[in-house]
């Protein structure tokens, strides 16, 4: 019997290897740019806070409860927000660099989005404190702005998560992580294609609550929408995943 003819070289295998290598290099470059962007945004947060703190008196309202000032402390306590932003940013950066490969881009984007929110939070907290007349700062002074901005930030965060959800893959840190979504890649994709738009709508409604209502009414309305969003996400994701094989 004659030996089989040698396989013709088409170059397709080399092209596939080059494409895969190029994809990995591009992903690495994008991740590096994203981490740098998050770092720059954190520095912006730090500078904004430092500038606004420099304009404050030594003693300022630092805690609020029931719509009133319930603690007065050092103006430098306002650097707590950038410190929290740094810790959360470092955690997300580690997930982006060493976490599940399919979700590194999502973690990078989430890190950038969170830093933007922290800049807004730092600016609001400091400007709210500066709105007080230093001569009138005392325990029991009314404050309705803190719960209102809390409601707005919750809404924006949920909507941003909804934007990222459909692009995510199964992981141990982000998304609708319950038994019926984790049983297969198909179940995860179905749940997050459903959950993403629901989160965007829910976040938008929370944002409206923060803008329309005042004081603790804004926070109460936002939390009611938040509970409804969580319930709708869990129930809806169960039904879209229940016929998917594990």
mmCIF file of C-alpha atoms in Angstrom:
data_model
loop_
_atom_site.group_PDB
_atom_site.id
_atom_site.type_symbol
_atom_site.label_atom_id
_atom_site.label_comp_id
_atom_site.label_asym_id
_atom_site.label_seq_id
_atom_site.Cartn_x
_atom_site.Cartn_y
_atom_site.Cartn_z
ATOM 1 C CA UNK A 1 0.000 0.000 0.000
ATOM 2 C CA UNK A 2 1.217 3.460 -0.821
ATOM 3 C CA UNK A 3 1.869 5.809 2.125
ATOM 4 C CA UNK A 4 -0.695 8.624 2.523
ATOM 5 C CA UNK A 5 0.290 11.880 0.884
ATOM 6 C CA UNK A 6 1.762 14.447 3.267
ATOM 7 C CA UNK A 7 -0.719 16.952 4.667
ATOM 8 C CA UNK A 8 -0.625 20.224 2.832
ATOM 9 C CA UNK A 9 0.631 23.150 4.872
ATOM 10 C CA UNK A 10 -2.001 25.857 4.881
ATOM 11 C CA UNK A 11 -0.642 28.169 7.561
ATOM 12 C CA UNK A 12 -4.025 28.151 9.351
ATOM 13 C CA UNK A 13 -2.548 26.759 12.575
ATOM 14 C CA UNK A 14 0.077 29.498 12.687
ATOM 15 C CA UNK A 15 -2.592 32.106 12.047
ATOM 16 C CA UNK A 16 -4.682 30.750 14.909
ATOM 17 C CA UNK A 17 -1.681 30.835 17.249
ATOM 18 C CA UNK A 18 -0.863 34.394 16.219
ATOM 19 C CA UNK A 19 -4.484 35.483 16.707
ATOM 20 C CA UNK A 20 -4.617 33.901 20.157
ATOM 21 C CA UNK A 21 -1.314 35.493 21.160
ATOM 22 C CA UNK A 22 -2.436 38.867 19.840
ATOM 23 C CA UNK A 23 -5.706 38.564 21.789
ATOM 24 C CA UNK A 24 -3.893 37.804 25.044
ATOM 25 C CA UNK A 25 -1.460 40.698 24.513
ATOM 26 C CA UNK A 26 -4.313 43.093 23.705
ATOM 27 C CA UNK A 27 -6.275 41.992 26.769
ATOM 28 C CA UNK A 28 -3.198 42.500 28.934
ATOM 29 C CA UNK A 29 -2.639 45.982 27.500
ATOM 30 C CA UNK A 30 -6.297 46.939 28.020
ATOM 31 C CA UNK A 31 -6.187 45.705 31.601
ATOM 32 C CA UNK A 32 -3.025 47.690 32.294
ATOM 33 C CA UNK A 33 -4.637 50.855 30.892
ATOM 34 C CA UNK A 34 -7.720 50.218 33.005
ATOM 35 C CA UNK A 35 -5.695 49.793 36.196
ATOM 36 C CA UNK A 36 -3.765 52.983 35.440
ATOM 37 C CA UNK A 37 -7.042 54.833 34.828
ATOM 38 C CA UNK A 38 -8.437 53.596 38.165
ATOM 39 C CA UNK A 39 -5.236 54.720 39.906
ATOM 40 C CA UNK A 40 -5.435 58.176 38.327
ATOM 41 C CA UNK A 41 -9.086 58.494 39.366
ATOM 42 C CA UNK A 42 -8.149 57.596 42.940
ATOM 43 C CA UNK A 43 -5.522 60.350 42.913
ATOM 44 C CA UNK A 44 -8.201 62.762 41.680
ATOM 45 C CA UNK A 45 -10.384 61.675 44.610
ATOM 46 C CA UNK A 46 -7.505 62.294 47.024
ATOM 47 C CA UNK A 47 -6.751 65.743 45.595
ATOM 48 C CA UNK A 48 -10.420 66.804 45.575
ATOM 49 C CA UNK A 49 -10.772 65.712 49.201
ATOM 50 C CA UNK A 50 -7.547 67.460 50.245
ATOM 51 C CA UNK A 51 -8.585 70.739 48.612
ATOM 52 C CA UNK A 52 -12.044 70.729 50.191
ATOM 53 C CA UNK A 53 -10.747 69.657 53.619
ATOM 54 C CA UNK A 54 -8.305 72.585 53.557
ATOM 55 C CA UNK A 55 -11.316 74.922 53.403
ATOM 56 C CA UNK A 56 -13.011 73.433 56.486
ATOM 57 C CA UNK A 57 -12.757 74.508 60.118
ATOM 58 C CA UNK A 58 -10.910 72.128 62.442
ATOM 59 C CA UNK A 59 -14.111 70.637 63.891
ATOM 60 C CA UNK A 60 -16.896 69.573 61.520
ATOM 61 C CA UNK A 61 -19.985 67.311 61.475
ATOM 62 C CA UNK A 62 -18.739 63.792 60.723
ATOM 63 C CA UNK A 63 -21.758 61.591 61.426
ATOM 64 C CA UNK A 64 -25.506 61.932 60.924
ATOM 65 C CA UNK A 65 -28.442 59.982 62.311
ATOM 66 C CA UNK A 66 -32.164 60.492 61.868
ATOM 67 C CA UNK A 67 -31.612 63.608 59.814
ATOM 68 C CA UNK A 68 -29.452 65.287 62.473
ATOM 69 C CA UNK A 69 -25.774 65.748 63.240
ATOM 70 C CA UNK A 70 -24.911 63.292 66.025
ATOM 71 C CA UNK A 71 -21.122 63.558 66.107
ATOM 72 C CA UNK A 72 -18.599 66.327 65.561
ATOM 73 C CA UNK A 73 -14.961 65.486 64.873
ATOM 74 C CA UNK A 74 -11.793 66.384 63.018
ATOM 75 C CA UNK A 75 -12.036 67.571 59.433
ATOM 76 C CA UNK A 76 -9.346 65.020 58.532
ATOM 77 C CA UNK A 77 -11.838 62.207 59.088
ATOM 78 C CA UNK A 78 -13.096 63.041 55.594
ATOM 79 C CA UNK A 79 -10.061 61.195 54.213
ATOM 80 C CA UNK A 80 -11.869 57.994 55.215
ATOM 81 C CA UNK A 81 -13.635 57.933 51.839
ATOM 82 C CA UNK A 82 -10.401 57.937 49.759
ATOM 83 C CA UNK A 83 -8.971 55.260 52.078
ATOM 84 C CA UNK A 84 -12.008 53.038 51.488
ATOM 85 C CA UNK A 85 -11.712 53.762 47.747
ATOM 86 C CA UNK A 86 -8.060 52.682 47.843
ATOM 87 C CA UNK A 87 -8.824 49.403 49.648
ATOM 88 C CA UNK A 88 -11.739 48.539 47.337
ATOM 89 C CA UNK A 89 -9.718 49.585 44.278
ATOM 90 C CA UNK A 90 -6.815 47.355 45.322
ATOM 91 C CA UNK A 91 -9.188 44.411 45.823
ATOM 92 C CA UNK A 92 -10.762 44.866 42.382
ATOM 93 C CA UNK A 93 -7.313 45.301 40.823
ATOM 94 C CA UNK A 94 -6.245 41.952 42.306
ATOM 95 C CA UNK A 95 -9.395 40.322 40.915
ATOM 96 C CA UNK A 96 -8.675 41.882 37.525
ATOM 97 C CA UNK A 97 -5.092 40.647 37.508
ATOM 98 C CA UNK A 98 -5.371 37.248 39.188
ATOM 99 C CA UNK A 99 -9.089 36.395 39.156
ATOM 100 C CA UNK A 100 -11.115 34.357 36.687
ATOM 101 C CA UNK A 101 -9.647 34.971 33.250
ATOM 102 C CA UNK A 102 -13.002 35.504 31.563
ATOM 103 C CA UNK A 103 -13.964 38.295 33.959
ATOM 104 C CA UNK A 104 -10.785 40.340 34.169
ATOM 105 C CA UNK A 105 -12.107 43.001 31.812
ATOM 106 C CA UNK A 106 -15.332 43.231 33.842
ATOM 107 C CA UNK A 107 -13.403 43.661 37.114
ATOM 108 C CA UNK A 108 -11.271 46.377 35.494
ATOM 109 C CA UNK A 109 -14.334 48.307 34.336
ATOM 110 C CA UNK A 110 -15.987 47.846 37.722
ATOM 111 C CA UNK A 111 -12.886 49.260 39.410
ATOM 112 C CA UNK A 112 -12.958 52.355 37.180
ATOM 113 C CA UNK A 113 -16.679 52.875 37.759
ATOM 114 C CA UNK A 114 -16.313 52.564 41.525
ATOM 115 C CA UNK A 115 -13.536 55.166 41.597
ATOM 116 C CA UNK A 116 -15.761 57.614 39.709
ATOM 117 C CA UNK A 117 -18.510 57.043 42.282
ATOM 118 C CA UNK A 118 -16.060 57.607 45.133
ATOM 119 C CA UNK A 119 -14.988 60.935 43.621
ATOM 120 C CA UNK A 120 -18.648 62.000 43.570
ATOM 121 C CA UNK A 121 -19.137 60.743 47.142
ATOM 122 C CA UNK A 122 -16.052 62.571 48.458
ATOM 123 C CA UNK A 123 -17.083 65.801 46.748
ATOM 124 C CA UNK A 124 -20.637 65.585 48.061
ATOM 125 C CA UNK A 125 -19.661 64.779 51.659
ATOM 126 C CA UNK A 126 -17.140 67.608 51.790
ATOM 127 C CA UNK A 127 -19.420 70.154 50.094
ATOM 128 C CA UNK A 128 -22.243 69.179 52.437
ATOM 129 C CA UNK A 129 -19.990 69.854 55.423
ATOM 130 C CA UNK A 130 -18.860 73.161 53.940
ATOM 131 C CA UNK A 131 -22.509 74.193 53.609
ATOM 132 C CA UNK A 132 -22.690 74.498 57.413
ATOM 133 C CA UNK A 133 -21.977 77.826 59.055
ATOM 134 C CA UNK A 134 -18.977 77.073 61.350
ATOM 135 C CA UNK A 135 -20.570 79.208 64.070
ATOM 136 C CA UNK A 136 -23.727 77.084 64.004
ATOM 137 C CA UNK A 137 -22.208 73.582 63.953
ATOM 138 C CA UNK A 138 -23.683 71.667 66.878
ATOM 139 C CA UNK A 139 -25.122 68.300 67.806
ATOM 140 C CA UNK A 140 -28.697 68.005 66.644
ATOM 141 C CA UNK A 141 -28.273 70.315 63.651
ATOM 142 C CA UNK A 142 -30.579 69.052 60.854
ATOM 143 C CA UNK A 143 -29.191 67.306 57.790
ATOM 144 C CA UNK A 144 -31.263 65.751 54.996
ATOM 145 C CA UNK A 145 -28.673 65.658 52.212
ATOM 146 C CA UNK A 146 -26.724 62.557 53.346
ATOM 147 C CA UNK A 147 -29.596 60.035 52.911
ATOM 148 C CA UNK A 148 -30.526 61.680 49.610
ATOM 149 C CA UNK A 149 -27.041 61.285 48.115
ATOM 150 C CA UNK A 150 -26.898 57.748 49.545
ATOM 151 C CA UNK A 151 -30.015 56.885 47.564
ATOM 152 C CA UNK A 152 -28.550 58.381 44.384
ATOM 153 C CA UNK A 153 -25.258 56.497 44.753
ATOM 154 C CA UNK A 154 -27.061 53.179 45.346
ATOM 155 C CA UNK A 155 -29.123 53.713 42.193
ATOM 156 C CA UNK A 156 -26.137 54.595 40.022
ATOM 157 C CA UNK A 157 -24.165 51.613 41.357
ATOM 158 C CA UNK A 158 -26.960 49.122 40.638
ATOM 159 C CA UNK A 159 -27.475 50.510 37.121
ATOM 160 C CA UNK A 160 -23.729 50.296 36.422
ATOM 161 C CA UNK A 161 -23.697 46.677 37.607
ATOM 162 C CA UNK A 162 -26.579 45.992 35.235
ATOM 163 C CA UNK A 163 -24.511 47.338 32.355
ATOM 164 C CA UNK A 164 -21.694 44.898 33.190
ATOM 165 C CA UNK A 165 -23.786 41.815 33.972
ATOM 166 C CA UNK A 166 -24.514 40.529 30.426
ATOM 167 C CA UNK A 167 -20.784 40.601 29.606
ATOM 168 C CA UNK A 168 -19.712 38.609 32.675
ATOM 169 C CA UNK A 169 -18.793 34.934 32.843
ATOM 170 C CA UNK A 170 -19.132 32.532 35.765
ATOM 171 C CA UNK A 171 -16.919 33.706 38.619
ATOM 172 C CA UNK A 172 -16.616 33.828 42.397
ATOM 173 C CA UNK A 173 -16.969 37.580 42.938
ATOM 174 C CA UNK A 174 -19.557 39.293 40.733
ATOM 175 C CA UNK A 175 -23.060 38.705 39.432
ATOM 176 C CA UNK A 176 -26.144 36.655 40.362
ATOM 177 C CA UNK A 177 -24.329 33.939 42.262
ATOM 178 C CA UNK A 178 -26.968 31.398 43.292
ATOM 179 C CA UNK A 179 -27.215 27.659 42.720
ATOM 180 C CA UNK A 180 -29.394 27.822 39.598
ATOM 181 C CA UNK A 181 -27.154 30.332 37.798
ATOM 182 C CA UNK A 182 -23.920 28.503 38.687
ATOM 183 C CA UNK A 183 -24.910 25.095 37.339
ATOM 184 C CA UNK A 184 -23.627 25.785 33.809
ATOM 185 C CA UNK A 185 -22.279 28.503 31.527
ATOM 186 C CA UNK A 186 -25.582 28.576 29.646
ATOM 187 C CA UNK A 187 -27.535 29.119 32.876
ATOM 188 C CA UNK A 188 -25.178 31.939 33.889
ATOM 189 C CA UNK A 189 -25.523 33.644 30.504
ATOM 190 C CA UNK A 190 -29.322 33.386 30.495
ATOM 191 C CA UNK A 191 -29.582 34.728 34.043
ATOM 192 C CA UNK A 192 -27.354 37.705 33.336
ATOM 193 C CA UNK A 193 -28.954 38.545 30.008
ATOM 194 C CA UNK A 194 -32.161 38.782 32.052
ATOM 195 C CA UNK A 195 -30.625 40.375 35.151
ATOM 196 C CA UNK A 196 -28.678 43.129 33.373
ATOM 197 C CA UNK A 197 -31.696 45.066 32.013
ATOM 198 C CA UNK A 198 -33.582 44.489 35.284
ATOM 199 C CA UNK A 199 -30.689 46.031 37.223
ATOM 200 C CA UNK A 200 -30.528 49.009 34.866
ATOM 201 C CA UNK A 201 -34.265 49.659 35.271
ATOM 202 C CA UNK A 202 -34.072 49.116 39.035
ATOM 203 C CA UNK A 203 -31.070 51.412 39.359
ATOM 204 C CA UNK A 204 -32.815 54.089 37.315
ATOM 205 C CA UNK A 205 -35.879 53.913 39.596
ATOM 206 C CA UNK A 206 -33.629 54.184 42.669
ATOM 207 C CA UNK A 207 -31.952 57.213 41.135
ATOM 208 C CA UNK A 208 -35.370 58.813 40.552
ATOM 209 C CA UNK A 209 -36.263 58.169 44.208
ATOM 210 C CA UNK A 210 -33.080 59.920 45.287
ATOM 211 C CA UNK A 211 -33.790 62.906 43.072
ATOM 212 C CA UNK A 212 -37.524 63.278 43.753
ATOM 213 C CA UNK A 213 -37.790 62.617 47.493
ATOM 214 C CA UNK A 214 -36.098 64.529 50.311
ATOM 215 C CA UNK A 215 -34.181 63.328 53.349
ATOM 216 C CA UNK A 216 -34.856 59.871 54.704
ATOM 217 C CA UNK A 217 -37.917 59.507 52.481
ATOM 218 C CA UNK A 218 -35.471 59.254 49.547
ATOM 219 C CA UNK A 219 -33.513 56.484 51.250
ATOM 220 C CA UNK A 220 -36.670 54.626 52.324
ATOM 221 C CA UNK A 221 -38.123 54.717 48.808
ATOM 222 C CA UNK A 222 -34.798 53.614 47.346
ATOM 223 C CA UNK A 223 -34.537 50.657 49.728
ATOM 224 C CA UNK A 224 -38.097 49.590 48.828
ATOM 225 C CA UNK A 225 -37.117 49.578 45.144
ATOM 226 C CA UNK A 226 -33.862 47.794 46.042
ATOM 227 C CA UNK A 227 -35.747 44.948 47.768
ATOM 228 C CA UNK A 228 -38.129 44.682 44.805
ATOM 229 C CA UNK A 229 -35.151 44.582 42.404
ATOM 230 C CA UNK A 230 -33.443 41.779 44.358
ATOM 231 C CA UNK A 231 -36.692 39.770 44.469
ATOM 232 C CA UNK A 232 -37.354 40.269 40.741
ATOM 233 C CA UNK A 233 -33.776 39.272 39.900
ATOM 234 C CA UNK A 234 -33.857 36.092 41.982
ATOM 235 C CA UNK A 235 -37.308 34.957 40.840
ATOM 236 C CA UNK A 236 -36.751 35.874 37.189
ATOM 237 C CA UNK A 237 -33.315 34.265 36.996
ATOM 238 C CA UNK A 238 -34.751 31.066 38.518
ATOM 239 C CA UNK A 239 -37.404 30.786 35.823
ATOM 240 C CA UNK A 240 -35.022 31.520 32.920
ATOM 241 C CA UNK A 241 -32.585 28.900 34.235
ATOM 242 C CA UNK A 242 -34.895 26.137 35.501
ATOM 243 C CA UNK A 243 -34.971 24.195 32.209
ATOM 244 C CA UNK A 244 -31.221 24.479 31.611
ATOM 245 C CA UNK A 245 -29.300 21.264 32.140
ATOM 246 C CA UNK A 246 -26.627 21.364 34.835
#
